[in-house]
PDB file of C-alpha atoms in Angstrom:
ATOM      1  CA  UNK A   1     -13.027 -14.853   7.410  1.00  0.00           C
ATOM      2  CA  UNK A   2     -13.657 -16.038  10.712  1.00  0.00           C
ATOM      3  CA  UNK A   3     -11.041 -14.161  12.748  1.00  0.00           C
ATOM      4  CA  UNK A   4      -9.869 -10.681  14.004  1.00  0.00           C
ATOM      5  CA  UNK A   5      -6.717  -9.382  11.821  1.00  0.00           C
ATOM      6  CA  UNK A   6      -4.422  -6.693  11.848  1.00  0.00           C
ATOM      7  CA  UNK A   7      -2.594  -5.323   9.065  1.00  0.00           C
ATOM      8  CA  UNK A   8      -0.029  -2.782   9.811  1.00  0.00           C
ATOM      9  CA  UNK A   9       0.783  -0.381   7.372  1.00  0.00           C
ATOM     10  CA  UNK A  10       4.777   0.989   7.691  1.00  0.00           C
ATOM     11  CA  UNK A  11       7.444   2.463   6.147  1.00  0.00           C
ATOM     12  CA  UNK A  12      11.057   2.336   6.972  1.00  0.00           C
ATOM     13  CA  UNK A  13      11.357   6.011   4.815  1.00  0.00           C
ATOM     14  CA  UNK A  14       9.652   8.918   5.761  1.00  0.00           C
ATOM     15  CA  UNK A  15       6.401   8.836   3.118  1.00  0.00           C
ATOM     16  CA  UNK A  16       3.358  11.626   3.981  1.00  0.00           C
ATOM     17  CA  UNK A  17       0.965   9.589   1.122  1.00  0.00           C
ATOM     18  CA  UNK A  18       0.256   6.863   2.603  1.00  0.00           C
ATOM     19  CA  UNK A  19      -2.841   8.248   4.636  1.00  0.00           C
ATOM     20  CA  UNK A  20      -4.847   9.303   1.758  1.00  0.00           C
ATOM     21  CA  UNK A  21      -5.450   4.767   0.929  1.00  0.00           C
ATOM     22  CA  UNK A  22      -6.402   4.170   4.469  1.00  0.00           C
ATOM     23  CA  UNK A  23      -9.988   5.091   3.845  1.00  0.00           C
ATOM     24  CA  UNK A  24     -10.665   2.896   0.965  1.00  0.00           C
ATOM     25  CA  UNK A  25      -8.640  -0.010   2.514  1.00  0.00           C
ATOM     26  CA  UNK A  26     -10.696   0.702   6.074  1.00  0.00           C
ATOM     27  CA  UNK A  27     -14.312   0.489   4.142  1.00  0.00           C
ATOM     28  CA  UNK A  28     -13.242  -2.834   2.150  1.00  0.00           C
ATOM     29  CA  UNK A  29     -11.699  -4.836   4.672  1.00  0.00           C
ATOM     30  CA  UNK A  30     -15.105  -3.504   6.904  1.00  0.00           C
ATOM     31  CA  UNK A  31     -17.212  -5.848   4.285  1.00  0.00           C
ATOM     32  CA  UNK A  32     -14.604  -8.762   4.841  1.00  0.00           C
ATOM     33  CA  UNK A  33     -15.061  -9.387   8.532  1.00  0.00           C
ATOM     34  CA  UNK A  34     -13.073  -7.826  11.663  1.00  0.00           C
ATOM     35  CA  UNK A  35      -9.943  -6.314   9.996  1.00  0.00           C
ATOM     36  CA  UNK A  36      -7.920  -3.380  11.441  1.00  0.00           C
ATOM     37  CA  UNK A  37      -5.787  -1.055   9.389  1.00  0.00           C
ATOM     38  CA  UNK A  38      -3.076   0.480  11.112  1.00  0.00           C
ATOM     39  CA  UNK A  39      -1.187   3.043   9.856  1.00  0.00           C
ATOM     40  CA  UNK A  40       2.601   3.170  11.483  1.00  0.00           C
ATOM     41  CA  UNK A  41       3.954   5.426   8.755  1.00  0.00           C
ATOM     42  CA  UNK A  42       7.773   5.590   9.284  1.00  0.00           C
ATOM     43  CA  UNK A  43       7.531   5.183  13.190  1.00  0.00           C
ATOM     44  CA  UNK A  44      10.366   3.029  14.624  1.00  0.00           C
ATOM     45  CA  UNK A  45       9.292   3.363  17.907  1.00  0.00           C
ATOM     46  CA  UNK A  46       9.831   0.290  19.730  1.00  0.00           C
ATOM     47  CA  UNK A  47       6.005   0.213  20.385  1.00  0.00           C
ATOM     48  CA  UNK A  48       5.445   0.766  17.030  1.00  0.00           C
ATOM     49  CA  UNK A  49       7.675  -2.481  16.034  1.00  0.00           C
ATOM     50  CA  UNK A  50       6.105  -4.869  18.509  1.00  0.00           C
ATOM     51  CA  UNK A  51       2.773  -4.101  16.548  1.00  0.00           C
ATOM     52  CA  UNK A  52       4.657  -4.373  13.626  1.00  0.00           C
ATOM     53  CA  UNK A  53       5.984  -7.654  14.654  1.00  0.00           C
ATOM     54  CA  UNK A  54       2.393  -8.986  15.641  1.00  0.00           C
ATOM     55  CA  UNK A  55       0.340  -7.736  12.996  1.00  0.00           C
ATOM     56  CA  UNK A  56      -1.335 -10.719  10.933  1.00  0.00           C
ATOM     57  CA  UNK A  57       0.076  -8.911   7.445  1.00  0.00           C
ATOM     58  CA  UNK A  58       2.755  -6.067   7.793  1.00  0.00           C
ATOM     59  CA  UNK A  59       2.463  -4.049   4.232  1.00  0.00           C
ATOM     60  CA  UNK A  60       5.071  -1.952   3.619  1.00  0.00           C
ATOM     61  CA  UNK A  61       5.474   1.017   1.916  1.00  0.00           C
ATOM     62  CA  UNK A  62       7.650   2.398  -0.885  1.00  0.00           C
ATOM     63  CA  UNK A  63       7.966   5.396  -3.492  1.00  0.00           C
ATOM     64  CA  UNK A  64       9.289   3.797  -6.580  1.00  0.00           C
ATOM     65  CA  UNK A  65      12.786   4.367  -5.365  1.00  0.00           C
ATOM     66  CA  UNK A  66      15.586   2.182  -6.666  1.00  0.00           C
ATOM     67  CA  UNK A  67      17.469   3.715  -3.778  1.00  0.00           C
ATOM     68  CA  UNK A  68      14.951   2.841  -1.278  1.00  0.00           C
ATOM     69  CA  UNK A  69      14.615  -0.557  -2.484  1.00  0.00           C
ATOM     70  CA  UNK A  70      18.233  -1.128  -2.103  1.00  0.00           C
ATOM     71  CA  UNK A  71      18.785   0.092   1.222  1.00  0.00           C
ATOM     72  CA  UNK A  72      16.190  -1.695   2.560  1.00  0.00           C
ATOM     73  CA  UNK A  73      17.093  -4.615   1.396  1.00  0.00           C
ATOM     74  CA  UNK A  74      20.547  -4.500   2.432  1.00  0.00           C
ATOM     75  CA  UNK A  75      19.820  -3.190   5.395  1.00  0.00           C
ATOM     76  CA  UNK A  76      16.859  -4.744   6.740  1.00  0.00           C
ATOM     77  CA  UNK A  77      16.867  -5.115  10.588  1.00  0.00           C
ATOM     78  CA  UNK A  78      13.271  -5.797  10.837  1.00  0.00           C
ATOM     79  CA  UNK A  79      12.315  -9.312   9.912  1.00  0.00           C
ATOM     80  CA  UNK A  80       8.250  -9.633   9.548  1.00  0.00           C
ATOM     81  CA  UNK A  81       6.595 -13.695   8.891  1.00  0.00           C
ATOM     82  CA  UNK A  82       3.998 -11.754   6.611  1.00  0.00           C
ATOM     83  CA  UNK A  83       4.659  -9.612   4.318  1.00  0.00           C
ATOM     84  CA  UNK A  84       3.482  -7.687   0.997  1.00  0.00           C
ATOM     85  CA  UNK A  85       5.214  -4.741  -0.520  1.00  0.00           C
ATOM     86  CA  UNK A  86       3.139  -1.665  -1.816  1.00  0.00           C
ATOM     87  CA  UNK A  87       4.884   0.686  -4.458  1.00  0.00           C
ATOM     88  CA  UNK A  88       2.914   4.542  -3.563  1.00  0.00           C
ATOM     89  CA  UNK A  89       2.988   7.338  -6.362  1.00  0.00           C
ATOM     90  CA  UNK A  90       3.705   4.270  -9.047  1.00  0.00           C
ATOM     91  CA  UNK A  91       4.463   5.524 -12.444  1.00  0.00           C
ATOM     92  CA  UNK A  92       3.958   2.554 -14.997  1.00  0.00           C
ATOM     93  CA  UNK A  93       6.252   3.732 -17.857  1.00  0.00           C
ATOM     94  CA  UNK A  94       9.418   4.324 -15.685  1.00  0.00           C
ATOM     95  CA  UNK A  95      12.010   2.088 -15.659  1.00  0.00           C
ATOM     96  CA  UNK A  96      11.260   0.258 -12.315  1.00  0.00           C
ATOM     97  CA  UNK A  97       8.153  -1.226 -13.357  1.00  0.00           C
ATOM     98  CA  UNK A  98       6.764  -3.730 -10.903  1.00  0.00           C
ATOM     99  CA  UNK A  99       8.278  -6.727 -13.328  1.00  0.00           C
ATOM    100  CA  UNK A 100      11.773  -5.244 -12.349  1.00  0.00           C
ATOM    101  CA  UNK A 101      11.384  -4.592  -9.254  1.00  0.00           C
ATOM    102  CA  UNK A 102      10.250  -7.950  -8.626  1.00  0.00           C
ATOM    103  CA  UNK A 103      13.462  -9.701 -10.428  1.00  0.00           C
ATOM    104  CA  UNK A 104      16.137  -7.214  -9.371  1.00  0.00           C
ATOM    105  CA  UNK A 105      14.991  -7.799  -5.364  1.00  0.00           C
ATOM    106  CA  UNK A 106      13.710 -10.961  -5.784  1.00  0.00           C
ATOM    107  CA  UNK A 107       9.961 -10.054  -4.759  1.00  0.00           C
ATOM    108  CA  UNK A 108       7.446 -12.606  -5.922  1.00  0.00           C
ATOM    109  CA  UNK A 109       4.772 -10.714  -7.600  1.00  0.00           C
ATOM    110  CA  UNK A 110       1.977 -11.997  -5.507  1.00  0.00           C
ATOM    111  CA  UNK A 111       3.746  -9.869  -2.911  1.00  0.00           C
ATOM    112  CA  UNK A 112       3.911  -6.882  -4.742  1.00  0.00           C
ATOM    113  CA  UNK A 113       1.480  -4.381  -5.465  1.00  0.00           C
ATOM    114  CA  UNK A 114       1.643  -0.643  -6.455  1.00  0.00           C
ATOM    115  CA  UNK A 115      -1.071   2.409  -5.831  1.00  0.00           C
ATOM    116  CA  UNK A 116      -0.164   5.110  -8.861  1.00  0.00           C
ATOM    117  CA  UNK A 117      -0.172   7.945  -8.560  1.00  0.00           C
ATOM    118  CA  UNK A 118      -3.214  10.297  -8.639  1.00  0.00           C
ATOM    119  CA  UNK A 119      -3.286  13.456  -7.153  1.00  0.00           C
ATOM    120  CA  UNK A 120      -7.364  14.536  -8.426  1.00  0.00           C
ATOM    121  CA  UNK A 121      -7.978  11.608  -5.360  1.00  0.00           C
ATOM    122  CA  UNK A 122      -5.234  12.569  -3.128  1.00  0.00           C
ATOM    123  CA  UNK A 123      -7.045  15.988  -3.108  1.00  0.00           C
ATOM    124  CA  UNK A 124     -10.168  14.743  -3.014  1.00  0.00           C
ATOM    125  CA  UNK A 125      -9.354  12.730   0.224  1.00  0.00           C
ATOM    126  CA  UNK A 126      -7.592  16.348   1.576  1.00  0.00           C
ATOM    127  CA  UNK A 127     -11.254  17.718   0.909  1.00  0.00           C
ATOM    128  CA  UNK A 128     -13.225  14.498   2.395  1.00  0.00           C
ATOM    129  CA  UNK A 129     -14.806  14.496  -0.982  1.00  0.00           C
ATOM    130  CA  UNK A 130     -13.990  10.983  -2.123  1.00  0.00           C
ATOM    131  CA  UNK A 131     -17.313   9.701  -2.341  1.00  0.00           C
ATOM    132  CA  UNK A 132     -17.985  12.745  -4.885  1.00  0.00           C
ATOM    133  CA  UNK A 133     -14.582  12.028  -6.874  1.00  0.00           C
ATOM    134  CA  UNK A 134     -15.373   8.078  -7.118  1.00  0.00           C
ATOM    135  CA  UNK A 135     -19.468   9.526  -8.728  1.00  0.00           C
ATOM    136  CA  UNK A 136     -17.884  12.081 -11.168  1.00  0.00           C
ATOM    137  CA  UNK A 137     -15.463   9.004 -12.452  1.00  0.00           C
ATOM    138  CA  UNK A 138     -18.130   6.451 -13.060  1.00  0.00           C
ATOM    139  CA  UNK A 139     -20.554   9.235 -14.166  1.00  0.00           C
ATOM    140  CA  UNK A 140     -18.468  10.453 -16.543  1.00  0.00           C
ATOM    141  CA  UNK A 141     -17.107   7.193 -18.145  1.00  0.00           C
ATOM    142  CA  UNK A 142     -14.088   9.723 -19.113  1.00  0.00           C
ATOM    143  CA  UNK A 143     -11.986   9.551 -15.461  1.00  0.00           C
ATOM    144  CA  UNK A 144      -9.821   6.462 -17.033  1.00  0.00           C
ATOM    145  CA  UNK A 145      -6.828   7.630 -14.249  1.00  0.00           C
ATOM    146  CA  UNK A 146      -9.246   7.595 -11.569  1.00  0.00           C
ATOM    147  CA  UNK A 147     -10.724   4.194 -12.837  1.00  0.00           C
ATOM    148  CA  UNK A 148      -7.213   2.508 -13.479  1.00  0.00           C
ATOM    149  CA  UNK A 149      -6.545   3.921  -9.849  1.00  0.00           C
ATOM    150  CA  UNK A 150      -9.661   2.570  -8.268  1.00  0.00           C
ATOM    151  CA  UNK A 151      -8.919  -1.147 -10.074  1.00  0.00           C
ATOM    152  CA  UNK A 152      -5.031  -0.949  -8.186  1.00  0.00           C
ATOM    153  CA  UNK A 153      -6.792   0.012  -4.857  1.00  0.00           C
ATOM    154  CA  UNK A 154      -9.254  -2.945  -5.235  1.00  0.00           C
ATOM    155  CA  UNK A 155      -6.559  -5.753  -6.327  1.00  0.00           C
ATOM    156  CA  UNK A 156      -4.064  -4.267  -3.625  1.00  0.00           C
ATOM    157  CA  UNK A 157      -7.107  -4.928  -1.333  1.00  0.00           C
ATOM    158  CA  UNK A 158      -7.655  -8.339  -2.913  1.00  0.00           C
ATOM    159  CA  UNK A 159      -4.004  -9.415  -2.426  1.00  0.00           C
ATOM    160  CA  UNK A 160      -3.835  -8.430   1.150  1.00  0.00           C
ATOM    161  CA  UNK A 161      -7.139 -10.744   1.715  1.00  0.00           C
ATOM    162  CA  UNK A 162      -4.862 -13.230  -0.186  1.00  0.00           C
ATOM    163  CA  UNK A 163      -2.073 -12.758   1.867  1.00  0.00           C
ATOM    164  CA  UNK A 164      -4.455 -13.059   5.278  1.00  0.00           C
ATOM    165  CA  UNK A 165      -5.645 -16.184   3.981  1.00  0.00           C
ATOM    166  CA  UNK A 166      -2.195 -18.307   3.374  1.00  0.00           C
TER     167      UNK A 166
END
């Protein structure tokens, strides 16, 4: 990649787990050229929404909330040119699996990505002992959550590079 990007990361609904992504994202994107991760969280500042609005991808952030879903759909204000939707705390066997979610709000899959949810990394980030979590995983062979976590991190990554590209 040739160019500088920004990708904003924002949620219209107050969400506190957001943060605890931002260092993997930050590192990866590092080894792809001159990307910036913001993190807007639920801000609707109208500072906050110009960056929003000039950000090269805007991802924004769910809990697997039917709810949610709905009333953001129906009552989006925002309108953003690029855009990929990230399912936090994503539970595979509940019944808004990403398949759903994609037909009922008629998300194409390549713009919708989930981080499950993991809370031996989300306290490992509290700690600033990811490095350590990440060594005990791959050490072990036995940390399949951690594993299965790390592979959603790295295609989430992978689809915002995507998503930069088109």
């Amino acid at each position: 990649m040739k160019h500088s990007y920004i990708i904003a990361f924002w949620s219209p609904f107050p969400i506190t787990a957001t943060d605890f992504c931002m260092d993997f994202f930050s590192s990866f994107f590092h080894r792809h050229g001159d990307i910036q991760c913001v993190l807007c969280n639920s801000d609707q500042k109208e500072r906050t929404i110009r960056i929003l609005l000039h950000a090269d991808l805007m991802v924004v952030v769910f809990h697997q909330s039917y709810r949610e879903l709905c009333r953001w759909i129906t009552d989006d204000i925002y309108r953003f040119a690029n855009c990929l939707y990230m399912i936090i705390d994503y539970f595979p066997e509940k019944d808004y699996s990403l398949i759903r979610i994609s037909q009922d709000f008629r998300i194409p899959l390549s713009r919708l990505t989930c981080i499950p949810y993991n809370l031996k990394y989300r306290e490992a980030s509290r700690r600033g002992a990811v490095r350590s979590y990440w060594r005990s995983c791959t050490r072990h062979g036995i940390c399949q959550a951690g594993m299965d976590f790390y592979g959603e991190l790295l295609r989430s990554a992978r689809m915002m590079l995507k998503a930069l590209g088109e």
